[in-house]
Amino acid sequence: MHVDLRTPWSIGPVEIPTRLVLAPMAGVSVQAFRRQGRRFGAGLVCSEMVSCAGLSHGNERTLGYLRISAEESPLAVQIFGSDPVVMTEAARMVEDAGADVVDINFGCPVRKVTKTGAGATLLEDPDRACRIVEAVAGAVSVPVTVKMRRGLEDGSRACLAVGPRLVESGAGALTLHPRSAKQMYTGEADHALTAELVDRVAVPVIASGDVTSRVRARAILATTGAAAVMVGRAAQGNPWALREMIDAEPAEPSCEEVVAELLLFMRETARELGEQRAHGFLKKFYGWYLGRGRFPRPFKQELVQLDTLADVERRLLAAAPGAADVLARLEVEQPLGDEILLDLPISIYGGG
């Protein structure tokens, strides 16, 4: 079955222009990353996980996640927690911040999240999971969605039992990453399970896991009947992966294009996080952008050791002088937008 990834679809009243969803990733999905994802073809972008307890307590770093730019829309803000009352309060804050969708995390496998009764643990407590979804859906006017794993243990089919109940409780869409929490990111995603979930619910299902290329994305959509695919690690420092999935004739970016996109990302991230925080945050991105045979391996290590972002920018432009012209065009085409929320503090808290 031929699947056109440019076909619009919707979650409730929210129309999404393409079948690509940019995944929520802790320590990655800052506003600059989401804006870039929209520009390269993601129809829906997601914030990294936001702690409901942090929002409830007015935690400065957690509140920073609610800085939203108009260029990101449609945007889903993902929340996690285990108390329906606290999650309801957080969901209202997310809606007030301007999010188009409230996404609830029932899939995080990280110990510091699961030990609190949140994340993937809730797949083993379906009654509480349903109470959370019902409470959140009843508190906001925007669609509520759920992202989940197959279950805690290898071979689990918990998602197939819980998924339909979550829809009955008010979930307007489900995202399934068909690995167990125990697997983390090892092995392969079992998308036969995704196809089973699609058959059991009447809302859109987003297929997550191992979406790495246009061929893979189309195959997953065709074999599962999912409404969309979620792209995660494949897009880290590589927004061209999104464009490749959308366009019929993908092209590898030139060195100048790679450096220009990295520089734009650096500048937007520094604006969002502040120079000092951005300097440390960005170091992992250098390898992601400059790898894949685009630049010699020692170059990334050289950048990591530089003292300031200005030093990094100078070294990048020395390595690819033509990037300056590409960057100038990008900045004209993608002017910095104003946040559409309150003057909230800025954060790089990972949240798990």
CSV table of C-alpha atoms in Angstrom, one decimal:
chain,number,residue,atom,x,y,z
A,1,MET,CA,0.0,0.0,0.0
A,2,HIS,CA,1.4,3.4,-1.0
A,3,VAL,CA,1.5,5.9,1.8
A,4,ASP,CA,2.1,9.6,1.0
A,5,LEU,CA,3.8,11.1,4.1
A,6,ARG,CA,2.6,14.6,3.0
A,7,THR,CA,-1.0,13.7,3.5
A,8,PRO,CA,-2.6,15.7,6.3
A,9,TRP,CA,-4.3,14.0,9.3
A,10,SER,CA,-5.7,15.1,12.6
A,11,ILE,CA,-5.9,14.5,16.3
A,12,GLY,CA,-9.4,15.8,17.1
A,13,PRO,CA,-9.6,19.4,15.9
A,14,VAL,CA,-5.8,19.7,15.4
A,15,GLU,CA,-4.9,19.3,11.8
A,16,ILE,CA,-1.3,18.0,11.2
A,17,PRO,CA,0.2,18.7,7.8
A,18,THR,CA,2.5,15.6,7.4
A,19,ARG,CA,2.7,12.1,8.7
A,20,LEU,CA,6.0,12.7,10.5
A,21,VAL,CA,6.0,13.4,14.3
A,22,LEU,CA,9.2,14.6,15.9
A,23,ALA,CA,9.7,12.6,19.2
A,24,PRO,CA,10.0,14.1,22.7
A,25,MET,CA,13.6,13.5,23.7
A,26,ALA,CA,15.0,14.5,27.1
A,27,GLY,CA,18.0,16.8,26.9
A,28,VAL,CA,17.4,17.3,23.1
A,29,SER,CA,13.9,18.6,22.3
A,30,VAL,CA,14.4,22.3,23.1
A,31,GLN,CA,12.5,24.9,21.3
A,32,ALA,CA,15.3,25.4,18.7
A,33,PHE,CA,15.2,21.6,17.9
A,34,ARG,CA,11.4,21.7,17.5
A,35,ARG,CA,11.4,24.8,15.3
A,36,GLN,CA,14.0,23.1,13.1
A,37,GLY,CA,11.9,19.9,12.9
A,38,ARG,CA,8.9,21.8,11.7
A,39,ARG,CA,11.0,23.6,9.0
A,40,PHE,CA,12.3,20.3,7.7
A,41,GLY,CA,8.9,18.6,7.4
A,42,ALA,CA,7.7,17.3,10.8
A,43,GLY,CA,4.0,17.8,11.0
A,44,LEU,CA,3.8,17.7,14.8
A,45,VAL,CA,6.6,18.4,17.2
A,46,CYS,CA,6.8,17.4,20.9
A,47,SER,CA,8.5,18.9,23.9
A,48,GLU,CA,10.6,16.7,26.1
A,49,MET,CA,9.0,15.3,29.2
A,50,VAL,CA,7.8,17.9,31.7
A,51,SER,CA,7.5,16.8,35.4
A,52,CYS,CA,3.9,17.5,36.7
A,53,ALA,CA,5.3,17.7,40.2
A,54,GLY,CA,7.8,20.3,39.0
A,55,LEU,CA,5.1,22.4,37.4
A,56,SER,CA,2.9,22.1,40.5
A,57,HIS,CA,5.7,23.2,42.8
A,58,GLY,CA,6.6,26.1,40.5
A,59,ASN,CA,10.1,24.6,39.8
A,60,GLU,CA,12.0,27.2,37.8
A,61,ARG,CA,13.7,24.8,35.5
A,62,THR,CA,10.5,22.8,34.9
A,63,LEU,CA,8.5,26.0,34.1
A,64,GLY,CA,11.1,26.8,31.4
A,65,TYR,CA,9.6,24.0,29.3
A,66,LEU,CA,6.5,26.1,28.8
A,67,ARG,CA,8.2,28.7,26.6
A,68,ILE,CA,6.5,28.1,23.3
A,69,SER,CA,7.1,29.8,19.9
A,70,ALA,CA,4.3,30.3,17.3
A,71,GLU,CA,6.6,28.7,14.7
A,72,GLU,CA,6.3,25.3,16.5
A,73,SER,CA,2.6,24.8,16.1
A,74,PRO,CA,1.2,22.2,16.1
A,75,LEU,CA,3.0,21.3,19.2
A,76,ALA,CA,2.4,18.6,21.8
A,77,VAL,CA,3.8,19.2,25.3
A,78,GLN,CA,4.4,15.9,27.1
A,79,ILE,CA,3.8,15.6,30.9
A,80,PHE,CA,4.6,12.8,33.3
A,81,GLY,CA,3.6,11.9,36.8
A,82,SER,CA,1.4,9.5,38.8
A,83,ASP,CA,-1.1,11.6,40.7
A,84,PRO,CA,-4.3,12.4,38.7
A,85,VAL,CA,-4.9,15.7,40.6
A,86,VAL,CA,-1.4,17.0,40.1
A,87,MET,CA,-1.4,16.0,36.5
A,88,THR,CA,-4.7,17.8,35.9
A,89,GLU,CA,-3.2,21.0,37.3
A,90,ALA,CA,-0.1,20.6,35.1
A,91,ALA,CA,-2.3,19.9,32.0
A,92,ARG,CA,-4.2,23.2,32.5
A,93,MET,CA,-0.8,25.0,32.7
A,94,VAL,CA,0.3,23.3,29.5
A,95,GLU,CA,-2.9,24.4,27.7
A,96,ASP,CA,-2.6,27.9,29.0
A,97,ALA,CA,1.0,28.0,27.7
A,98,GLY,CA,-0.4,27.5,24.1
A,99,ALA,CA,0.2,23.8,23.5
A,100,ASP,CA,-2.0,22.3,20.8
A,101,VAL,CA,-1.9,18.8,22.4
A,102,VAL,CA,-1.3,17.5,25.9
A,103,ASP,CA,0.6,14.2,25.7
A,104,ILE,CA,0.9,11.9,28.7
A,105,ASN,CA,4.0,9.7,29.1
A,106,PHE,CA,3.3,6.1,30.0
A,107,GLY,CA,6.5,4.9,28.3
A,108,CYS,CA,9.6,6.3,29.9
A,109,PRO,CA,11.8,3.3,31.0
A,110,VAL,CA,14.3,5.4,33.0
A,111,ARG,CA,14.6,4.3,36.6
A,112,LYS,CA,14.3,7.8,38.2
A,113,VAL,CA,10.9,8.1,36.5
A,114,THR,CA,9.5,4.6,36.9
A,115,LYS,CA,10.4,4.4,40.6
A,116,THR,CA,8.0,7.2,41.3
A,117,GLY,CA,5.1,5.2,39.7
A,118,ALA,CA,5.2,7.3,36.5
A,119,GLY,CA,6.3,6.4,32.9
A,120,ALA,CA,6.1,2.8,31.8
A,121,THR,CA,5.2,1.6,35.3
A,122,LEU,CA,1.6,2.9,34.7
A,123,LEU,CA,1.1,0.2,32.0
A,124,GLU,CA,1.1,-2.3,34.9
A,125,ASP,CA,-1.4,-0.1,36.8
A,126,PRO,CA,-4.1,0.4,34.2
A,127,ASP,CA,-6.8,1.6,36.6
A,128,ARG,CA,-4.6,4.5,37.7
A,129,ALA,CA,-3.5,5.1,34.1
A,130,CYS,CA,-7.2,5.4,33.1
A,131,ARG,CA,-8.0,7.7,36.0
A,132,ILE,CA,-5.1,10.0,34.9
A,133,VAL,CA,-6.3,10.2,31.3
A,134,GLU,CA,-9.9,10.7,32.3
A,135,ALA,CA,-8.9,13.5,34.7
A,136,VAL,CA,-6.6,15.3,32.3
A,137,ALA,CA,-9.0,15.0,29.3
A,138,GLY,CA,-11.8,16.4,31.5
A,139,ALA,CA,-9.7,19.4,32.5
A,140,VAL,CA,-8.5,20.7,29.2
A,141,SER,CA,-10.1,21.6,25.9
A,142,VAL,CA,-7.2,20.5,23.7
A,143,PRO,CA,-6.7,16.8,22.7
A,144,VAL,CA,-5.0,14.5,25.1
A,145,THR,CA,-2.8,11.8,23.8
A,146,VAL,CA,-0.7,9.0,25.4
A,147,LYS,CA,2.7,7.7,24.5
A,148,MET,CA,3.5,4.2,25.8
A,149,ARG,CA,5.8,1.1,25.5
A,150,ARG,CA,4.6,-2.4,25.0
A,151,GLY,CA,5.0,-3.1,28.7
A,152,LEU,CA,7.6,-3.4,31.3
A,153,GLU,CA,9.0,-6.9,30.4
A,154,ASP,CA,10.1,-8.4,27.1
A,155,GLY,CA,7.2,-10.0,25.3
A,156,SER,CA,4.6,-8.0,27.3
A,157,ARG,CA,1.4,-7.2,25.5
A,158,ALA,CA,0.1,-4.9,28.2
A,159,CYS,CA,-0.3,-2.0,25.7
A,160,LEU,CA,-3.0,-4.0,23.8
A,161,ALA,CA,-5.0,-4.3,27.0
A,162,VAL,CA,-4.5,-0.8,28.3
A,163,GLY,CA,-4.7,1.1,25.0
A,164,PRO,CA,-8.4,0.6,24.3
A,165,ARG,CA,-9.2,1.5,27.9
A,166,LEU,CA,-7.1,4.7,27.6
A,167,VAL,CA,-9.2,5.7,24.5
A,168,GLU,CA,-12.4,5.0,26.5
A,169,SER,CA,-11.0,7.3,29.2
A,170,GLY,CA,-10.5,10.2,26.7
A,171,ALA,CA,-7.3,9.7,24.8
A,172,GLY,CA,-7.6,11.2,21.3
A,173,ALA,CA,-4.5,9.3,19.9
A,174,LEU,CA,-2.0,6.8,21.1
A,175,THR,CA,1.7,6.5,20.3
A,176,LEU,CA,3.3,3.1,20.7
A,177,HIS,CA,7.0,2.3,20.9
A,178,PRO,CA,6.8,-1.5,20.8
A,179,ARG,CA,9.8,-2.2,22.9
A,180,SER,CA,9.6,-3.1,26.5
A,181,ALA,CA,10.9,-0.8,29.2
A,182,LYS,CA,13.4,-3.5,30.0
A,183,GLN,CA,14.8,-3.3,26.4
A,184,MET,CA,15.4,0.5,26.6
A,185,TYR,CA,16.6,1.1,23.1
A,186,THR,CA,18.2,-2.3,22.3
A,187,GLY,CA,16.9,-4.9,19.9
A,188,GLU,CA,14.1,-4.1,17.3
A,189,ALA,CA,10.7,-2.4,17.7
A,190,ASP,CA,8.0,-5.0,17.1
A,191,HIS,CA,5.6,-3.2,14.8
A,192,ALA,CA,3.4,-6.3,14.5
A,193,LEU,CA,2.2,-5.1,17.9
A,194,THR,CA,1.5,-1.6,16.5
A,195,ALA,CA,-0.7,-3.2,13.8
A,196,GLU,CA,-2.6,-5.1,16.5
A,197,LEU,CA,-3.2,-1.9,18.4
A,198,VAL,CA,-4.4,-0.1,15.3
A,199,ASP,CA,-7.0,-2.8,14.9
A,200,ARG,CA,-8.2,-2.4,18.5
A,201,VAL,CA,-8.8,1.4,18.7
A,202,ALA,CA,-10.7,3.9,16.7
A,203,VAL,CA,-8.3,6.8,17.2
A,204,PRO,CA,-5.0,7.6,15.4
A,205,VAL,CA,-2.0,5.5,16.4
A,206,ILE,CA,1.5,6.9,15.9
A,207,ALA,CA,4.2,4.3,15.3
A,208,SER,CA,7.4,5.0,17.2
A,209,GLY,CA,10.7,3.0,17.0
A,210,ASP,CA,13.3,2.4,14.3
A,211,VAL,CA,11.9,5.0,12.0
A,212,THR,CA,15.2,5.8,10.3
A,213,SER,CA,14.6,6.4,6.6
A,214,ARG,CA,11.9,7.1,4.0
A,215,VAL,CA,11.7,3.4,3.0
A,216,ARG,CA,11.4,2.4,6.7
A,217,ALA,CA,8.8,5.1,7.5
A,218,ARG,CA,6.6,4.1,4.5
A,219,ALA,CA,6.9,0.4,5.3
A,220,ILE,CA,5.8,0.9,8.9
A,221,LEU,CA,2.8,3.0,7.8
A,222,ALA,CA,1.8,0.5,5.1
A,223,THR,CA,2.1,-2.6,7.3
A,224,THR,CA,0.6,-1.3,10.5
A,225,GLY,CA,-2.1,1.1,9.3
A,226,ALA,CA,-0.8,3.7,11.7
A,227,ALA,CA,-1.7,7.3,11.1
A,228,ALA,CA,1.9,8.6,11.4
A,229,VAL,CA,5.4,7.7,12.4
A,230,MET,CA,7.5,9.2,15.1
A,231,VAL,CA,11.1,10.1,14.4
A,232,GLY,CA,13.5,10.3,17.3
A,233,ARG,CA,17.2,9.5,17.3
A,234,ALA,CA,17.5,9.6,13.5
A,235,ALA,CA,16.8,13.3,13.6
A,236,GLN,CA,19.4,14.2,16.3
A,237,GLY,CA,21.8,16.6,14.5
A,238,ASN,CA,20.3,15.4,11.2
A,239,PRO,CA,17.2,17.3,10.2
A,240,TRP,CA,17.8,16.2,6.7
A,241,ALA,CA,16.5,12.7,7.7
A,242,LEU,CA,13.1,14.3,8.1
A,243,ARG,CA,13.3,15.9,4.6
A,244,GLU,CA,14.5,12.6,3.2
A,245,MET,CA,11.4,10.9,4.5
A,246,ILE,CA,9.2,13.6,2.9
A,247,ASP,CA,10.9,14.2,-0.4
A,248,ALA,CA,11.0,11.7,-3.3
A,249,GLU,CA,14.6,12.7,-4.2
A,250,PRO,CA,16.6,13.3,-1.0
A,251,ALA,CA,20.0,14.9,-1.2
A,252,GLU,CA,22.9,14.7,1.2
A,253,PRO,CA,23.7,18.2,2.6
A,254,SER,CA,26.9,19.9,1.7
A,255,CYS,CA,29.5,20.7,4.4
A,256,GLU,CA,28.4,24.4,4.1
A,257,GLU,CA,24.7,23.5,4.7
A,258,VAL,CA,25.6,21.3,7.7
A,259,VAL,CA,27.7,24.0,9.4
A,260,ALA,CA,25.0,26.7,8.6
A,261,GLU,CA,22.3,24.6,10.2
A,262,LEU,CA,24.5,23.9,13.2
A,263,LEU,CA,25.3,27.6,13.6
A,264,LEU,CA,21.6,28.6,13.4
A,265,PHE,CA,20.8,25.9,16.0
A,266,MET,CA,23.6,27.2,18.3
A,267,ARG,CA,22.4,30.8,18.1
A,268,GLU,CA,18.7,29.9,18.7
A,269,THR,CA,19.7,27.6,21.6
A,270,ALA,CA,21.9,30.3,23.2
A,271,ARG,CA,18.9,32.7,22.9
A,272,GLU,CA,16.7,30.1,24.6
A,273,LEU,CA,19.0,28.8,27.3
A,274,GLY,CA,21.5,31.5,27.8
A,275,GLU,CA,25.2,31.4,26.6
A,276,GLN,CA,26.5,29.5,29.6
A,277,ARG,CA,24.0,26.7,29.7
A,278,ALA,CA,23.9,26.4,25.9
A,279,HIS,CA,27.7,26.0,25.8
A,280,GLY,CA,27.5,22.7,27.7
A,281,PHE,CA,24.1,21.6,26.3
A,282,LEU,CA,25.3,21.9,22.7
A,283,LYS,CA,28.5,19.7,23.0
A,284,LYS,CA,26.7,16.5,22.2
A,285,PHE,CA,25.2,18.0,19.0
A,286,TYR,CA,28.6,18.6,17.4
A,287,GLY,CA,29.2,14.9,16.9
A,288,TRP,CA,25.6,14.4,15.7
A,289,TYR,CA,25.9,17.2,13.1
A,290,LEU,CA,29.5,16.7,12.0
A,291,GLY,CA,29.5,12.8,12.0
A,292,ARG,CA,28.2,10.5,9.3
A,293,GLY,CA,31.5,11.1,7.4
A,294,ARG,CA,30.8,14.8,6.9
A,295,PHE,CA,33.9,16.0,8.8
A,296,PRO,CA,37.0,14.3,10.2
A,297,ARG,CA,36.4,12.7,13.6
A,298,PRO,CA,39.0,14.8,15.5
A,299,PHE,CA,37.1,18.0,14.5
A,300,LYS,CA,34.3,17.3,16.9
A,301,GLN,CA,36.6,16.8,19.8
A,302,GLU,CA,38.4,20.1,19.0
A,303,LEU,CA,35.1,22.0,19.2
A,304,VAL,CA,34.1,20.4,22.5
A,305,GLN,CA,37.4,21.7,24.0
A,306,LEU,CA,36.8,25.3,23.0
A,307,ASP,CA,36.0,27.8,25.8
A,308,THR,CA,33.1,29.7,24.3
A,309,LEU,CA,30.3,29.5,21.7
A,310,ALA,CA,32.0,32.3,19.8
A,311,ASP,CA,35.2,30.3,19.5
A,312,VAL,CA,33.1,27.3,18.2
A,313,GLU,CA,31.4,29.5,15.6
A,314,ARG,CA,34.7,31.0,14.4
A,315,ARG,CA,36.2,27.5,14.0
A,316,LEU,CA,33.2,26.2,12.2
A,317,LEU,CA,33.3,29.1,9.7
A,318,ALA,CA,37.0,28.6,9.2
A,319,ALA,CA,36.3,24.9,8.3
A,320,ALA,CA,33.4,25.9,5.9
A,321,PRO,CA,33.7,29.6,4.9
A,322,GLY,CA,30.7,29.3,2.5
A,323,ALA,CA,28.5,28.5,5.4
A,324,ALA,CA,28.3,32.2,6.3
A,325,ASP,CA,26.2,32.9,3.1
A,326,VAL,CA,23.9,29.9,3.7
A,327,LEU,CA,23.4,31.0,7.3
A,328,ALA,CA,22.5,34.5,6.3
A,329,ARG,CA,19.8,33.1,4.0
A,330,LEU,CA,18.5,30.8,6.7
A,331,GLU,CA,18.2,33.7,9.2
A,332,VAL,CA,16.3,35.8,6.7
A,333,GLU,CA,13.9,32.9,5.9
A,334,GLN,CA,13.5,31.8,9.5
A,335,PRO,CA,13.4,35.0,11.6
A,336,LEU,CA,13.5,34.6,15.4
A,337,GLY,CA,9.9,34.5,16.7
A,338,ASP,CA,8.5,35.7,20.0
A,339,GLU,CA,7.3,33.2,22.6
A,340,ILE,CA,3.6,33.3,23.0
A,341,LEU,CA,3.7,32.6,26.7
A,342,LEU,CA,4.4,34.4,29.9
A,343,ASP,CA,7.9,35.5,30.7
A,344,LEU,CA,8.9,32.2,32.3
A,345,PRO,CA,12.3,31.1,33.3
A,346,ILE,CA,14.5,29.1,30.9
A,347,SER,CA,15.5,25.5,31.6
A,348,ILE,CA,17.5,22.6,30.3
A,349,TYR,CA,16.3,20.2,33.0
A,350,GLY,CA,16.3,16.8,31.4
A,351,GLY,CA,13.2,15.4,33.3
A,352,GLY,CA,14.2,11.8,32.6
